[in-house]
Coordinates of C-alpha atoms in Angstrom, one line a residue:
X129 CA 87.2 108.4 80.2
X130 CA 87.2 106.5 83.3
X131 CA 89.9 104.7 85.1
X132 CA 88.0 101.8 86.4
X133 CA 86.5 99.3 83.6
X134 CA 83.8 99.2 86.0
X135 CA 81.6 101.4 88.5
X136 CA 78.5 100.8 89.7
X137 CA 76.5 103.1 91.5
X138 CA 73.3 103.1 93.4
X139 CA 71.2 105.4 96.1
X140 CA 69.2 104.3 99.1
X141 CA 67.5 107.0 101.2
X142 CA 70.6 109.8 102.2
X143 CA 73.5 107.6 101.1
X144 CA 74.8 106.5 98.1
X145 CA 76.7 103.0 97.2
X146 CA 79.3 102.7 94.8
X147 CA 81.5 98.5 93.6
X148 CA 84.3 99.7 91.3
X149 CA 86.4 97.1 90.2
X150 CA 90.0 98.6 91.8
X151 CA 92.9 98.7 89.8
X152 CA 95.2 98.4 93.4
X153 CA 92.9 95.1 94.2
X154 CA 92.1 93.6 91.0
X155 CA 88.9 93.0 91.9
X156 CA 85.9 94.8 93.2
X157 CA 85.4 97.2 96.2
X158 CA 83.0 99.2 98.2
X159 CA 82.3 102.7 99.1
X160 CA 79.4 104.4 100.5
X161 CA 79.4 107.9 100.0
X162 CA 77.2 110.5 101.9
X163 CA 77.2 114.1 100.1
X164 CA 75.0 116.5 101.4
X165 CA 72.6 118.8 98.6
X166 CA 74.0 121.6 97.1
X167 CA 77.4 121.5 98.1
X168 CA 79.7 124.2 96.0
X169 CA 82.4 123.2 93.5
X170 CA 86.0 122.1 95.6
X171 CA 84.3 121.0 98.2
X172 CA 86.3 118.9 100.9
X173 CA 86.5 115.3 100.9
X174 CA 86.6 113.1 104.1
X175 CA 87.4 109.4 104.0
X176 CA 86.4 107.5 106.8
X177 CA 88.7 104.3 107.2
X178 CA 87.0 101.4 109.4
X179 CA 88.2 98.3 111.9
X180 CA 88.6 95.0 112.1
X181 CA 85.5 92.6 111.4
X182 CA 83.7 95.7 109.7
X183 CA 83.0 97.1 106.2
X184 CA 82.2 99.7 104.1
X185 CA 78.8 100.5 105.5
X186 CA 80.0 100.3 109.0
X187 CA 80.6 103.8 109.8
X188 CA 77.4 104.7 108.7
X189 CA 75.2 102.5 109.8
X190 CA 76.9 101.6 113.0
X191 CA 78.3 105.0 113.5
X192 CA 75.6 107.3 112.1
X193 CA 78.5 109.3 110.2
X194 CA 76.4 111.0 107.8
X195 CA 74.0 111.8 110.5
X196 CA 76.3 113.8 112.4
X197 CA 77.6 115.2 109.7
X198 CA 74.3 116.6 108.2
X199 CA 73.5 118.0 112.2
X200 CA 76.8 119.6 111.9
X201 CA 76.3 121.1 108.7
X202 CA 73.0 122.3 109.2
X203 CA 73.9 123.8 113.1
X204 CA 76.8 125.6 110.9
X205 CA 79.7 124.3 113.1
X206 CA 81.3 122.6 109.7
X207 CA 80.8 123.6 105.9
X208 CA 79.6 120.9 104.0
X209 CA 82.0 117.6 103.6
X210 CA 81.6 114.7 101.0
X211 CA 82.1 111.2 103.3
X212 CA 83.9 108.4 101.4
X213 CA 83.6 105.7 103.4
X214 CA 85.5 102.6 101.7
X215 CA 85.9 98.9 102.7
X216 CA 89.4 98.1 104.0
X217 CA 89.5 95.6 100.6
X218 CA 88.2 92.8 102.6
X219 CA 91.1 90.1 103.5
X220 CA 90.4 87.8 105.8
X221 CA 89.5 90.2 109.8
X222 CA 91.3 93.3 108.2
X223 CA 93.7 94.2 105.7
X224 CA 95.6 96.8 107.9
X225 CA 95.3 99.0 104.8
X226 CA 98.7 98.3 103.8
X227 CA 100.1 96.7 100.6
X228 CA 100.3 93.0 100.4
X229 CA 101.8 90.7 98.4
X230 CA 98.7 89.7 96.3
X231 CA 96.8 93.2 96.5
X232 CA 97.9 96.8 97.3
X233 CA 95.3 97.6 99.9
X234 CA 97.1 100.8 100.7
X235 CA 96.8 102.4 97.0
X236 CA 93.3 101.4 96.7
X237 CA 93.0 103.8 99.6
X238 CA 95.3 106.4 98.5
X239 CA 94.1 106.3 94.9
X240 CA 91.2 104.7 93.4
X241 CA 88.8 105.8 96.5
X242 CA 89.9 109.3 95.1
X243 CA 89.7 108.8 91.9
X244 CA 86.6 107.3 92.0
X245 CA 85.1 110.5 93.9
X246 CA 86.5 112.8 91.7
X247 CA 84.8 111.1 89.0
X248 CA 81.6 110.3 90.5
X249 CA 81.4 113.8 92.6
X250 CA 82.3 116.3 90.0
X251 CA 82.0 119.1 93.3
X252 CA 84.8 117.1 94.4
X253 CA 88.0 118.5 92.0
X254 CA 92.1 118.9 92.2
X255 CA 91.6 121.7 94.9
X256 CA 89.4 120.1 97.3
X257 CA 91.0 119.6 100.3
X258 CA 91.3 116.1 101.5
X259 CA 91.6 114.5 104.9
X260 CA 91.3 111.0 106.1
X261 CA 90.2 109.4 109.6
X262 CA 89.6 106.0 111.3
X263 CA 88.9 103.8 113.8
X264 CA 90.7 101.4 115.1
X265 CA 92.4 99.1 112.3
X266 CA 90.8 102.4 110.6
X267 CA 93.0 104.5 112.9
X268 CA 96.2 102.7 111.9
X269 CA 95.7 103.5 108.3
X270 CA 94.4 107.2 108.4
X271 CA 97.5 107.8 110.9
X272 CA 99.8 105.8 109.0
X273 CA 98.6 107.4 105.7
X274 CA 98.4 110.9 106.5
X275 CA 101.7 110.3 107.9
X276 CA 102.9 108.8 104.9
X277 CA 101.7 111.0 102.2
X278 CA 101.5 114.3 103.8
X279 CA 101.2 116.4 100.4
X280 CA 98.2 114.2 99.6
X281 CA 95.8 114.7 103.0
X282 CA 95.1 118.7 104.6
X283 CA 95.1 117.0 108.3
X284 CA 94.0 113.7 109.7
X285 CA 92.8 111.8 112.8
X286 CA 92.6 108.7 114.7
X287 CA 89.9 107.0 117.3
X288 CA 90.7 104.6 119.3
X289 CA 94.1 103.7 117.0
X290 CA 95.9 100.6 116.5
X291 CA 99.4 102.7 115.8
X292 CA 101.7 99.8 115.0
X293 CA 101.3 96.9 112.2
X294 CA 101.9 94.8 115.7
X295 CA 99.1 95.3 117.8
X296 CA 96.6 94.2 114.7
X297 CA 97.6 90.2 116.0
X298 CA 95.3 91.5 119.3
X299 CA 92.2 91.4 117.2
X300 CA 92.7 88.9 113.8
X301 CA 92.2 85.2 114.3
X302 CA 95.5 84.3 112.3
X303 CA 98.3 87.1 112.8
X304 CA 100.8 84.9 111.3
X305 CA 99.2 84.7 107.6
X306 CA 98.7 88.9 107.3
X307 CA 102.5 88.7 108.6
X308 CA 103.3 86.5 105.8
X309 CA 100.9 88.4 102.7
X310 CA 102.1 91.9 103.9
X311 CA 105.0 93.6 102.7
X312 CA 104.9 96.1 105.3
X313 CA 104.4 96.1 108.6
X314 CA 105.8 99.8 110.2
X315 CA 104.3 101.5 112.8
X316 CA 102.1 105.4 112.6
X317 CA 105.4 107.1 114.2
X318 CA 107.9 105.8 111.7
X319 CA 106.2 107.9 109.2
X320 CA 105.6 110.9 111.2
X321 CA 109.6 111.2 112.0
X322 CA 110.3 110.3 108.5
X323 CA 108.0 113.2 107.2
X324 CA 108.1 115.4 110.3
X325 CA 109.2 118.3 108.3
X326 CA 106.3 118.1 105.9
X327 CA 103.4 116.5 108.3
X328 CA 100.1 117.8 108.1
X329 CA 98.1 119.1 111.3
X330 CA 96.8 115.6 113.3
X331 CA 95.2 114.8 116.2
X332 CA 94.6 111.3 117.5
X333 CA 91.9 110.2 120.5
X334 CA 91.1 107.3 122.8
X335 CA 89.0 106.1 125.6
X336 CA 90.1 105.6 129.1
X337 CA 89.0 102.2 129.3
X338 CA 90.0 101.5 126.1
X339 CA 92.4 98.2 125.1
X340 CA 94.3 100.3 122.9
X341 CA 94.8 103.6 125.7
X342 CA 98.1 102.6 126.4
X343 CA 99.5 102.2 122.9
X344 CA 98.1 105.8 122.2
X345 CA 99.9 107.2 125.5
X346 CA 102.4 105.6 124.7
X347 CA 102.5 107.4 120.8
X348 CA 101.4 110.8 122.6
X349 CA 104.6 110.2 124.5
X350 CA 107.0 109.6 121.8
X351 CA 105.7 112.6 120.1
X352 CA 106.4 115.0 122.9
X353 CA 109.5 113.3 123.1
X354 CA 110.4 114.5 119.4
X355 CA 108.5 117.4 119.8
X356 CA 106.1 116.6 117.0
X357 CA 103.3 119.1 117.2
X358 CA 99.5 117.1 117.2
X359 CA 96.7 117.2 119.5
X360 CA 96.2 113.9 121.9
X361 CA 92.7 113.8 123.7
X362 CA 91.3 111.2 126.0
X363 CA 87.7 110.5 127.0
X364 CA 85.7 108.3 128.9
X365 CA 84.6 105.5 127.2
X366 CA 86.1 101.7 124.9
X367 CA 86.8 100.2 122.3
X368 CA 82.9 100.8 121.1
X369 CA 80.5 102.6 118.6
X370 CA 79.4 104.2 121.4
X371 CA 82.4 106.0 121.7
X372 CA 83.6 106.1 118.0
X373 CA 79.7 107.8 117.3
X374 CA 80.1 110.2 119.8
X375 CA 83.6 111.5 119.0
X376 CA 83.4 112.0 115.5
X377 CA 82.3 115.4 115.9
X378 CA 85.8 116.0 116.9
X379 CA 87.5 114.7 114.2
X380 CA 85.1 116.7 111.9
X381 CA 85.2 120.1 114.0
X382 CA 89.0 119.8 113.8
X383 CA 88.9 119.2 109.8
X384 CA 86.5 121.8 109.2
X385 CA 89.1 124.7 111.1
X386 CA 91.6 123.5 108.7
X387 CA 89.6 124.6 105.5
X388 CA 90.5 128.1 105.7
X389 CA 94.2 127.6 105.2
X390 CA 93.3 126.1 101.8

Protein backbone atom coordinates (compact mmCIF):
# COMPACT_ATOMS: atom_id res chain seq x y z
CA UNK A 1 0.00 0.00 0.00
CA UNK A 2 1.33 3.34 -0.71
CA UNK A 3 2.11 6.22 1.40
CA UNK A 4 1.00 8.96 -0.63
CA UNK A 5 -2.93 9.15 -1.47
CA UNK A 6 -1.79 10.27 -4.60
CA UNK A 7 1.03 9.67 -7.40
CA UNK A 8 1.00 10.40 -10.68
CA UNK A 9 3.45 9.36 -13.07
CA UNK A 10 4.22 10.00 -16.66
CA UNK A 11 7.26 9.51 -19.37
CA UNK A 12 8.49 11.92 -22.06
CA UNK A 13 11.41 10.79 -24.28
CA UNK A 14 14.46 9.53 -21.47
CA UNK A 15 12.88 11.05 -18.41
CA UNK A 16 10.19 10.33 -16.41
CA UNK A 17 7.70 12.84 -14.31
CA UNK A 18 6.28 12.07 -11.19
CA UNK A 19 3.29 14.95 -8.72
CA UNK A 20 2.76 13.02 -5.45
CA UNK A 21 0.83 14.77 -3.08
CA UNK A 22 3.64 15.07 -0.02
CA UNK A 23 2.68 14.17 3.26
CA UNK A 24 5.77 16.86 4.65
CA UNK A 25 3.96 19.60 2.26
CA UNK A 26 0.36 18.83 2.24
CA UNK A 27 0.09 19.36 -1.08
CA UNK A 28 1.58 18.31 -4.28
CA UNK A 29 5.22 18.02 -5.58
CA UNK A 30 7.53 17.29 -8.41
CA UNK A 31 10.17 15.02 -9.32
CA UNK A 32 11.69 14.10 -12.55
CA UNK A 33 13.44 11.01 -12.43
CA UNK A 34 16.03 9.65 -15.03
CA UNK A 35 16.80 5.76 -14.62
CA UNK A 36 18.85 4.31 -17.15
CA UNK A 37 17.56 0.53 -18.74
CA UNK A 38 18.42 -2.42 -17.06
CA UNK A 39 19.86 -1.27 -14.02
CA UNK A 40 20.29 -4.26 -11.30
CA UNK A 41 18.29 -4.67 -8.08
CA UNK A 42 19.92 -2.02 -5.12
CA UNK A 43 20.99 0.17 -7.39
CA UNK A 44 22.14 3.74 -6.09
CA UNK A 45 20.06 6.64 -5.84
CA UNK A 46 21.17 10.21 -6.51
CA UNK A 47 19.01 13.22 -5.61
CA UNK A 48 19.81 16.24 -7.28
CA UNK A 49 18.67 19.37 -5.13
CA UNK A 50 18.26 22.73 -7.27
CA UNK A 51 18.57 26.82 -6.65
CA UNK A 52 16.82 29.64 -6.35
CA UNK A 53 14.18 30.69 -9.13
CA UNK A 54 14.38 27.02 -10.50
CA UNK A 55 12.43 23.75 -10.30
CA UNK A 56 12.20 20.28 -10.58
CA UNK A 57 13.08 20.04 -14.28
CA UNK A 58 15.84 22.40 -13.99
CA UNK A 59 18.71 20.15 -13.57
CA UNK A 60 17.82 18.34 -16.49
CA UNK A 61 16.86 20.40 -18.77
CA UNK A 62 19.15 23.27 -17.91
CA UNK A 63 21.82 21.05 -16.72
CA UNK A 64 21.64 18.10 -19.08
CA UNK A 65 21.95 15.73 -15.80
CA UNK A 66 20.71 12.73 -17.30
CA UNK A 67 22.77 13.28 -20.28
CA UNK A 68 25.93 13.20 -18.51
CA UNK A 69 24.95 10.57 -16.65
CA UNK A 70 23.96 8.18 -19.44
CA UNK A 71 27.79 9.35 -21.20
CA UNK A 72 29.13 8.27 -17.99
CA UNK A 73 27.56 5.15 -17.74
CA UNK A 74 27.92 4.05 -21.01
CA UNK A 75 32.03 5.23 -21.16
CA UNK A 76 31.96 2.96 -17.83
CA UNK A 77 33.51 5.66 -15.55
CA UNK A 78 30.15 5.23 -13.13
CA UNK A 79 27.77 2.17 -12.64
CA UNK A 80 24.41 2.95 -13.37
CA UNK A 81 22.65 5.74 -10.89
CA UNK A 82 18.71 6.48 -10.60
CA UNK A 83 18.48 10.67 -10.59
CA UNK A 84 15.69 12.00 -8.40
CA UNK A 85 15.53 15.35 -9.17
CA UNK A 86 12.76 17.02 -6.83
CA UNK A 87 11.37 20.62 -6.69
CA UNK A 88 12.59 22.57 -3.58
CA UNK A 89 8.48 22.49 -2.66
CA UNK A 90 8.08 25.81 -4.33
CA UNK A 91 7.68 28.83 -1.76
CA UNK A 92 7.97 31.96 -2.92
CA UNK A 93 12.33 32.23 -4.80
CA UNK A 94 13.26 29.08 -2.71
CA UNK A 95 12.36 27.23 0.17
CA UNK A 96 16.01 26.71 1.44
CA UNK A 97 14.98 23.11 1.96
CA UNK A 98 14.47 23.57 5.48
CA UNK A 99 11.30 23.12 7.59
CA UNK A 100 8.94 26.00 7.93
CA UNK A 101 6.28 26.82 9.91
CA UNK A 102 3.47 25.97 7.42
CA UNK A 103 5.34 23.04 5.51
CA UNK A 104 8.34 20.79 6.30
CA UNK A 105 10.37 21.33 3.14
CA UNK A 106 13.22 19.49 4.61
CA UNK A 107 11.26 16.04 5.23
CA UNK A 108 9.76 16.14 1.93
CA UNK A 109 13.34 15.91 0.95
CA UNK A 110 14.54 13.47 3.37
CA UNK A 111 11.52 11.34 3.09
CA UNK A 112 8.78 11.27 0.70
CA UNK A 113 11.34 11.86 -2.40
CA UNK A 114 12.67 8.42 -1.07
CA UNK A 115 9.86 6.92 -0.45
CA UNK A 116 8.36 7.77 -3.49
CA UNK A 117 11.43 6.09 -5.46
CA UNK A 118 11.45 3.17 -3.51
CA UNK A 119 8.02 2.66 -4.50
CA UNK A 120 7.95 3.77 -8.01
CA UNK A 121 11.70 2.13 -8.74
CA UNK A 122 11.45 -1.19 -7.25
CA UNK A 123 15.57 -1.56 -8.33
CA UNK A 124 15.74 1.10 -5.87
CA UNK A 125 15.39 -0.98 -2.27
CA UNK A 126 16.63 -0.61 1.66
CA UNK A 127 20.31 -1.26 0.54
CA UNK A 128 20.75 1.13 -2.18
CA UNK A 129 23.10 3.49 -1.33
CA UNK A 130 21.92 7.01 -1.37
CA UNK A 131 23.68 10.27 -1.84
CA UNK A 132 22.36 13.76 -2.41
CA UNK A 133 23.90 16.89 -4.28
CA UNK A 134 23.05 20.53 -5.26
CA UNK A 135 23.49 23.68 -6.56
CA UNK A 136 23.36 26.63 -5.05
CA UNK A 137 20.16 27.03 -2.68
CA UNK A 138 20.61 23.20 -3.89
CA UNK A 139 24.10 23.17 -2.36
CA UNK A 140 22.84 24.43 0.97
CA UNK A 141 20.40 21.68 1.38
CA UNK A 142 22.46 18.61 0.06
CA UNK A 143 25.45 20.00 2.47
CA UNK A 144 23.18 20.75 5.14
CA UNK A 145 21.42 17.42 4.83
CA UNK A 146 24.07 15.08 4.34
CA UNK A 147 25.44 16.79 7.21
CA UNK A 148 22.50 16.47 9.12
CA UNK A 149 21.54 12.91 8.60
CA UNK A 150 24.68 11.18 8.01
CA UNK A 151 23.25 7.51 8.56
CA UNK A 152 20.72 8.39 5.88
CA UNK A 153 23.15 9.65 2.71
CA UNK A 154 26.71 7.27 1.58
CA UNK A 155 28.46 10.84 0.65
CA UNK A 156 27.34 14.16 -0.70
CA UNK A 157 28.36 17.25 -2.63
CA UNK A 158 27.91 20.86 -3.22
CA UNK A 159 28.34 23.33 -6.46
CA UNK A 160 28.59 26.61 -6.16
CA UNK A 161 26.95 26.38 -2.28
CA UNK A 162 24.98 28.84 -0.38
CA UNK A 163 26.51 27.24 3.14
CA UNK A 164 24.60 29.35 5.62
CA UNK A 165 20.59 30.04 5.98
CA UNK A 166 22.07 33.79 5.73
CA UNK A 167 23.46 34.27 2.42
CA UNK A 168 19.90 32.94 0.78
CA UNK A 169 18.69 37.03 1.50
CA UNK A 170 21.57 37.57 -1.51
CA UNK A 171 19.31 36.03 -4.06
CA UNK A 172 15.21 36.10 -2.73
CA UNK A 173 13.27 39.29 -3.29
CA UNK A 174 11.85 39.25 0.42
CA UNK A 175 14.50 37.68 3.01
CA UNK A 176 12.50 38.88 5.81
CA UNK A 177 9.25 36.65 5.14
CA UNK A 178 11.45 33.10 4.68
CA UNK A 179 13.06 34.52 8.09
CA UNK A 180 9.74 34.72 9.53
CA UNK A 181 8.05 31.12 7.92
CA UNK A 182 11.31 29.12 8.82
CA UNK A 183 12.01 27.54 11.85
CA UNK A 184 15.49 27.10 11.13
CA UNK A 185 17.94 28.96 9.80
CA UNK A 186 21.65 27.11 10.74
CA UNK A 187 24.43 27.08 8.70
CA UNK A 188 26.19 23.51 6.59
CA UNK A 189 29.09 23.64 9.28
CA UNK A 190 26.91 23.51 12.33
CA UNK A 191 25.90 20.20 11.35
CA UNK A 192 29.20 18.87 10.24
CA UNK A 193 30.72 19.66 13.92
CA UNK A 194 27.67 18.36 15.47
CA UNK A 195 27.92 15.01 13.53
CA UNK A 196 31.64 15.11 12.84
CA UNK A 197 32.13 11.80 14.35
CA UNK A 198 29.59 10.10 12.08
CA UNK A 199 29.81 12.39 8.75
CA UNK A 200 29.86 10.79 5.56
CA UNK A 201 32.64 11.34 2.82
CA UNK A 202 31.82 15.12 1.08
CA UNK A 203 33.24 17.21 -1.18
CA UNK A 204 32.03 20.68 -2.01
CA UNK A 205 33.15 22.96 -5.32
CA UNK A 206 32.97 26.57 -6.63
CA UNK A 207 33.96 28.81 -9.38
CA UNK A 208 36.59 31.47 -9.11
CA UNK A 209 34.48 34.11 -10.26
CA UNK A 210 31.72 32.94 -8.46
CA UNK A 211 29.56 35.31 -5.84
CA UNK A 212 29.46 32.66 -3.47
CA UNK A 213 33.73 31.70 -3.74
CA UNK A 214 34.28 33.32 -0.69
CA UNK A 215 31.65 31.78 1.53
CA UNK A 216 33.06 28.32 0.27
CA UNK A 217 36.75 29.37 1.19
CA UNK A 218 35.68 30.57 3.83
CA UNK A 219 33.81 26.86 4.92
CA UNK A 220 37.08 25.06 3.35
CA UNK A 221 38.76 27.10 5.96
CA UNK A 222 36.82 26.31 9.00
CA UNK A 223 37.01 22.75 8.11
CA UNK A 224 40.75 22.59 8.12
CA UNK A 225 40.58 24.49 11.06
CA UNK A 226 38.64 21.49 12.83
CA UNK A 227 40.31 19.12 10.84
CA UNK A 228 37.18 17.81 9.23
CA UNK A 229 38.25 15.50 6.46
CA UNK A 230 36.32 16.61 2.80
CA UNK A 231 37.54 17.53 -0.54
CA UNK A 232 37.33 21.42 -1.58
CA UNK A 233 37.96 22.10 -5.37
CA UNK A 234 37.87 25.40 -7.25
CA UNK A 235 37.50 25.98 -11.04
CA UNK A 236 37.25 28.59 -13.36
CA UNK A 237 33.98 29.70 -14.01
CA UNK A 238 30.20 31.55 -11.95
CA UNK A 239 27.42 31.23 -10.59
CA UNK A 240 26.08 29.56 -14.15
CA UNK A 241 24.77 26.37 -15.86
CA UNK A 242 27.71 26.50 -17.67
CA UNK A 243 29.58 25.71 -14.80
CA UNK A 244 27.04 23.66 -12.77
CA UNK A 245 26.74 21.31 -16.38
CA UNK A 246 30.24 20.87 -16.66
CA UNK A 247 31.14 19.90 -13.04
CA UNK A 248 28.62 17.39 -12.42
CA UNK A 249 30.79 14.83 -13.53
CA UNK A 250 32.61 15.42 -10.46
CA UNK A 251 30.08 15.09 -8.13
CA UNK A 252 29.03 11.78 -9.92
CA UNK A 253 32.77 10.35 -10.34
CA UNK A 254 33.23 11.02 -6.59
CA UNK A 255 29.75 9.04 -5.73
CA UNK A 256 30.37 6.33 -7.96
CA UNK A 257 34.06 5.51 -5.85
CA UNK A 258 32.05 5.42 -2.87
CA UNK A 259 29.81 2.40 -4.08
CA UNK A 260 32.33 -0.22 -3.24
CA UNK A 261 32.31 0.42 0.41
CA UNK A 262 28.64 -0.45 0.45
Amino acid sequence: MSQFFTTEKATYQDLDFITVKSNALKKRADITVYAPSNVDKHVPLVILLHGVYGSHWAWAIKGNAHITTQNLIETEHIKPMILAMPSDGLYADGSGYVQHQTADYERWIIEDVINVMKEQYPQITEKSPIFIAGLSMGGFGALRLGAKYPNLFKAFSGLSSITHFNQIGEFVADFEKLKHDTLTKDGVLEWILKNKNSIPSFRFDCGTDDILIEHNRQLHNELEKYRIPHIYQEFSGGHTWEYWTEHLTDTLLFFNKHLDKY
